[in-house]
Amino acid sequence: MKTLSGKEISKIGIGSYGIGGRGHRDMEITEKLEDEKYVDALVYTLDQGINFTEIAVGYGHGQSLILFKKALDKSTVNRKDIFLTHSLYPRDLLSIKDANRDVKSFYEIMETDYADSTLVTQSFIKKFGEDSTYSFLHEFLKTGKTRFVSLSNASPECIRNFKKEFNYKFYAHEGHLSFEIRVLQDREIFNLCDDLGIKNIIWRPLRRNKTFLHNWDLLVELAEKYQRTQSQIVLNWLCNLGYSPMVMSVSQKHIDENIASTNFTMLSEDYERMNDFRPSASNYHPPKIDFNNPSEGDSIVTLVNDFENHYN
Ligand SMILES: NC(=O)c1ccc[n+]([C@@H]2O[C@H](COP(=O)([O-])OP(=O)(O)OC[C@H]3O[C@@H](n4cnc5c(N)ncnc54)[C@H](OP(=O)(O)O)[C@@H]3O)[C@@H](O)[C@H]2O)c1
């Protein structure tokens, strides 16, 4: 897969949630910094050749997209050199009409006439119905408003159905994998996507920096052995699996570190040890996830954010 101008897609991507402050339209904004900090970080990242992201109009109450566009204009990069996924989360959309309005504002703010991919979550399909969602997405594909479609936080069944419906136009599944949270790996979701030719994009791979607070023995050991940081070990492992992690950072030091995480190779036995790691079952008591009936929203998101509440 390439950008419209034919550029290869970078190994790691840009995390856009958090640009302009953390929060969706239905949530209070937290951790907000000065706008210029985000713009400078994005310009720097784009100019380093990091060229894919997923972004929702609701991120940062709309500010994420506005700042992203500002940064793109300031950078040396053209719209056609990036792979831009427009995400639709059902949490702040009341109807398919709202989703249509969301798409319209995405194009207007980005001053573009296409998305490289339009992403829906399984909870979006559940909320608005399979038929409506599929015809909504087919319309965008048919009119060239999106090049591909993508899915996030979906069960194997939902992924298979989406594949049947959209075939090679189904670009990526966005799921979570981090050092501690292996539920999608254990459910074979990444393997299923690999088998079906769907790209595995990894969201929140550093668990917003919470992973390193644990100083897990294996991560500490490998960081020391390869003279890299723990974040680099995690990102390198994910890329070695063929997955594409999206990381959010406003720090030039971290951006450099994240980009450099793809420039070294570990021994295969060390990748195996990373694959096999699981938090000790006697210390970890997560709630069971029912992908088909999450109690509220996408419960995988809650599981990722609440790991520390379930681990002692
Ligand atoms: N599909 C979904 O349901 C879904 C859900 C959640 C998120 N997402 C996507 O996934 C993206 C990434 O997730 P996220 O931004 O929440 O979490 P993340 O990328 O795991 O973590 C971001 C945090 O880690 C810090 N960081 C980044 N690189 C670092 C490094 N090398 N060393 C130390 N700290 C580092 C950043 O701080 P500094 O700025 O100081 O570097 C930032 O606070 C989001 O932006 C969003 O686009 C998708």
mmCIF file with all atom_site columns, C-alpha atoms and ligand atoms in Angstrom, residues 14-18 22 54 59 89 152-153 174 203-209 212 231 246-251 254 257-258 301, ligand 1:
data_model
loop_
_atom_site.group_PDB
_atom_site.id
_atom_site.type_symbol
_atom_site.label_atom_id
_atom_site.label_alt_id
_atom_site.label_comp_id
_atom_site.label_asym_id
_atom_site.label_entity_id
_atom_site.label_seq_id
_atom_site.pdbx_PDB_ins_code
_atom_site.Cartn_x
_atom_site.Cartn_y
_atom_site.Cartn_z
_atom_site.occupancy
_atom_site.B_iso_or_equiv
_atom_site.pdbx_formal_charge
_atom_site.auth_seq_id
_atom_site.auth_comp_id
_atom_site.auth_asym_id
_atom_site.auth_atom_id
_atom_site.pdbx_PDB_model_num
ATOM   1  C CA  . ILE A 1 14  ? 1.571   9.463  14.058 1.00 0.00 ? 14  ILE A CA  1
ATOM   2  C CA  . GLY A 1 15  ? -0.822  9.198  16.982 1.00 0.00 ? 15  GLY A CA  1
ATOM   3  C CA  . SER A 1 16  ? -3.266  12.066 16.610 1.00 0.00 ? 16  SER A CA  1
ATOM   4  C CA  . TYR A 1 17  ? -5.421  11.661 19.678 1.00 0.00 ? 17  TYR A CA  1
ATOM   5  C CA  . GLY A 1 18  ? -3.995  14.145 22.145 1.00 0.00 ? 18  GLY A CA  1
ATOM   6  C CA  . ARG A 1 22  ? -6.787  14.785 25.130 1.00 0.00 ? 22  ARG A CA  1
ATOM   7  C CA  . GLU A 1 54  ? -5.698  8.190  11.756 1.00 0.00 ? 54  GLU A CA  1
ATOM   8  C CA  . TYR A 1 59  ? -10.395 14.430 18.741 1.00 0.00 ? 59  TYR A CA  1
ATOM   9  C CA  . TYR A 1 89  ? -16.234 6.712  16.472 1.00 0.00 ? 89  TYR A CA  1
ATOM   10 C CA  . SER A 1 152 ? -11.094 -0.938 14.568 1.00 0.00 ? 152 SER A CA  1
ATOM   11 C CA  . ASN A 1 153 ? -11.641 -2.933 17.760 1.00 0.00 ? 153 ASN A CA  1
ATOM   12 C CA  . GLU A 1 174 ? -6.612  -0.972 14.147 1.00 0.00 ? 174 GLU A CA  1
ATOM   13 C CA  . TRP A 1 203 ? -3.001  1.986  18.694 1.00 0.00 ? 203 TRP A CA  1
ATOM   14 C CA  . ARG A 1 204 ? -1.618  3.248  22.020 1.00 0.00 ? 204 ARG A CA  1
ATOM   15 C CA  . PRO A 1 205 ? 1.470   0.965  21.775 1.00 0.00 ? 205 PRO A CA  1
ATOM   16 C CA  . LEU A 1 206 ? 3.248   2.647  24.695 1.00 0.00 ? 206 LEU A CA  1
ATOM   17 C CA  . ARG A 1 207 ? 0.116   2.723  26.799 1.00 0.00 ? 207 ARG A CA  1
ATOM   18 C CA  . ARG A 1 208 ? 0.731   6.438  27.175 1.00 0.00 ? 208 ARG A CA  1
ATOM   19 C CA  . ASN A 1 209 ? 4.021   5.711  28.806 1.00 0.00 ? 209 ASN A CA  1
ATOM   20 C CA  . PHE A 1 212 ? 7.703   1.714  31.592 1.00 0.00 ? 212 PHE A CA  1
ATOM   21 C CA  . SER A 1 231 ? 9.956   2.294  24.211 1.00 0.00 ? 231 SER A CA  1
ATOM   22 C CA  . MET A 1 246 ? 0.985   4.779  15.861 1.00 0.00 ? 246 MET A CA  1
ATOM   23 C CA  . VAL A 1 247 ? 2.649   6.860  18.553 1.00 0.00 ? 247 VAL A CA  1
ATOM   24 C CA  . MET A 1 248 ? 1.743   10.293 19.795 1.00 0.00 ? 248 MET A CA  1
ATOM   25 C CA  . SER A 1 249 ? 4.583   12.586 20.871 1.00 0.00 ? 249 SER A CA  1
ATOM   26 C CA  . VAL A 1 250 ? 5.200   16.296 21.156 1.00 0.00 ? 250 VAL A CA  1
ATOM   27 C CA  . SER A 1 251 ? 8.809   15.830 22.236 1.00 0.00 ? 251 SER A CA  1
ATOM   28 C CA  . HIS A 1 254 ? 10.915  11.053 21.803 1.00 0.00 ? 254 HIS A CA  1
ATOM   29 C CA  . GLU A 1 257 ? 13.786  7.875  19.601 1.00 0.00 ? 257 GLU A CA  1
ATOM   30 C CA  . ASN A 1 258 ? 10.618  6.386  18.116 1.00 0.00 ? 258 ASN A CA  1
ATOM   31 C CA  . VAL A 1 301 ? -10.114 0.618  25.368 1.00 0.00 ? 301 VAL A CA  1
HETATM 32 N N1  . LIG B 2 .   ? -8.724  2.940  17.440 1.00 0.00 ? 1   LIG B N1  1
HETATM 33 C C1  . LIG B 2 .   ? -8.825  3.248  18.703 1.00 0.00 ? 1   LIG B C1  1
HETATM 34 O O1  . LIG B 2 .   ? -9.784  2.839  19.403 1.00 0.00 ? 1   LIG B O1  1
HETATM 35 C C2  . LIG B 2 .   ? -7.803  4.108  19.354 1.00 0.00 ? 1   LIG B C2  1
HETATM 36 C C3  . LIG B 2 .   ? -7.811  4.243  20.754 1.00 0.00 ? 1   LIG B C3  1
HETATM 37 C C4  . LIG B 2 .   ? -6.824  4.983  21.343 1.00 0.00 ? 1   LIG B C4  1
HETATM 38 C C5  . LIG B 2 .   ? -5.842  5.589  20.574 1.00 0.00 ? 1   LIG B C5  1
HETATM 39 N N2  . LIG B 2 .   ? -5.863  5.483  19.206 1.00 0.00 ? 1   LIG B N2  1
HETATM 40 C C6  . LIG B 2 .   ? -4.777  6.092  18.386 1.00 0.00 ? 1   LIG B C6  1
HETATM 41 O O2  . LIG B 2 .   ? -3.522  5.640  18.857 1.00 0.00 ? 1   LIG B O2  1
HETATM 42 C C7  . LIG B 2 .   ? -2.650  6.748  19.002 1.00 0.00 ? 1   LIG B C7  1
HETATM 43 C C8  . LIG B 2 .   ? -1.578  6.489  20.031 1.00 0.00 ? 1   LIG B C8  1
HETATM 44 O O3  . LIG B 2 .   ? -2.128  6.379  21.328 1.00 0.00 ? 1   LIG B O3  1
HETATM 45 P P1  . LIG B 2 .   ? -1.881  7.430  22.508 1.00 0.00 ? 1   LIG B P1  1
HETATM 46 O O4  . LIG B 2 .   ? -1.417  8.723  21.923 1.00 0.00 ? 1   LIG B O4  1
HETATM 47 O O5  . LIG B 2 .   ? -3.081  7.473  23.351 1.00 0.00 ? 1   LIG B O5  1
HETATM 48 O O6  . LIG B 2 .   ? -0.764  6.686  23.355 1.00 0.00 ? 1   LIG B O6  1
HETATM 49 P P2  . LIG B 2 .   ? 0.781   6.344  23.091 1.00 0.00 ? 1   LIG B P2  1
HETATM 50 O O7  . LIG B 2 .   ? 1.188   6.730  21.707 1.00 0.00 ? 1   LIG B O7  1
HETATM 51 O O8  . LIG B 2 .   ? 0.998   4.944  23.541 1.00 0.00 ? 1   LIG B O8  1
HETATM 52 O O9  . LIG B 2 .   ? 1.487   7.267  24.157 1.00 0.00 ? 1   LIG B O9  1
HETATM 53 C C9  . LIG B 2 .   ? 1.618   8.644  23.973 1.00 0.00 ? 1   LIG B C9  1
HETATM 54 C C10 . LIG B 2 .   ? 2.352   9.194  25.192 1.00 0.00 ? 1   LIG B C10 1
HETATM 55 O O10 . LIG B 2 .   ? 3.634   8.562  25.283 1.00 0.00 ? 1   LIG B O10 1
HETATM 56 C C11 . LIG B 2 .   ? 4.659   9.537  25.346 1.00 0.00 ? 1   LIG B C11 1
HETATM 57 N N3  . LIG B 2 .   ? 5.777   9.068  24.491 1.00 0.00 ? 1   LIG B N3  1
HETATM 58 C C12 . LIG B 2 .   ? 5.797   8.932  23.148 1.00 0.00 ? 1   LIG B C12 1
HETATM 59 N N4  . LIG B 2 .   ? 7.004   8.449  22.747 1.00 0.00 ? 1   LIG B N4  1
HETATM 60 C C13 . LIG B 2 .   ? 7.739   8.283  23.885 1.00 0.00 ? 1   LIG B C13 1
HETATM 61 C C14 . LIG B 2 .   ? 9.053   7.842  24.148 1.00 0.00 ? 1   LIG B C14 1
HETATM 62 N N5  . LIG B 2 .   ? 9.865   7.450  23.160 1.00 0.00 ? 1   LIG B N5  1
HETATM 63 N N6  . LIG B 2 .   ? 9.484   7.795  25.420 1.00 0.00 ? 1   LIG B N6  1
HETATM 64 C C15 . LIG B 2 .   ? 8.672   8.182  26.440 1.00 0.00 ? 1   LIG B C15 1
HETATM 65 N N7  . LIG B 2 .   ? 7.416   8.626  26.254 1.00 0.00 ? 1   LIG B N7  1
HETATM 66 C C16 . LIG B 2 .   ? 6.950   8.674  24.980 1.00 0.00 ? 1   LIG B C16 1
HETATM 67 C C17 . LIG B 2 .   ? 4.089   10.824 24.823 1.00 0.00 ? 1   LIG B C17 1
HETATM 68 O O11 . LIG B 2 .   ? 4.633   11.893 25.574 1.00 0.00 ? 1   LIG B O11 1
HETATM 69 P P3  . LIG B 2 .   ? 5.565   13.007 24.858 1.00 0.00 ? 1   LIG B P3  1
HETATM 70 O O12 . LIG B 2 .   ? 4.644   13.832 24.046 1.00 0.00 ? 1   LIG B O12 1
HETATM 71 O O13 . LIG B 2 .   ? 6.188   13.712 25.991 1.00 0.00 ? 1   LIG B O13 1
HETATM 72 O O14 . LIG B 2 .   ? 6.563   12.256 24.005 1.00 0.00 ? 1   LIG B O14 1
HETATM 73 C C18 . LIG B 2 .   ? 2.595   10.670 25.102 1.00 0.00 ? 1   LIG B C18 1
HETATM 74 O O15 . LIG B 2 .   ? 2.269   11.206 26.365 1.00 0.00 ? 1   LIG B O15 1
HETATM 75 C C19 . LIG B 2 .   ? -3.597  7.885  19.394 1.00 0.00 ? 1   LIG B C19 1
HETATM 76 O O16 . LIG B 2 .   ? -2.987  9.116  19.267 1.00 0.00 ? 1   LIG B O16 1
HETATM 77 C C20 . LIG B 2 .   ? -4.762  7.615  18.480 1.00 0.00 ? 1   LIG B C20 1
HETATM 78 O O17 . LIG B 2 .   ? -4.480  8.195  17.213 1.00 0.00 ? 1   LIG B O17 1
HETATM 79 C C21 . LIG B 2 .   ? -6.816  4.751  18.586 1.00 0.00 ? 1   LIG B C21 1
#
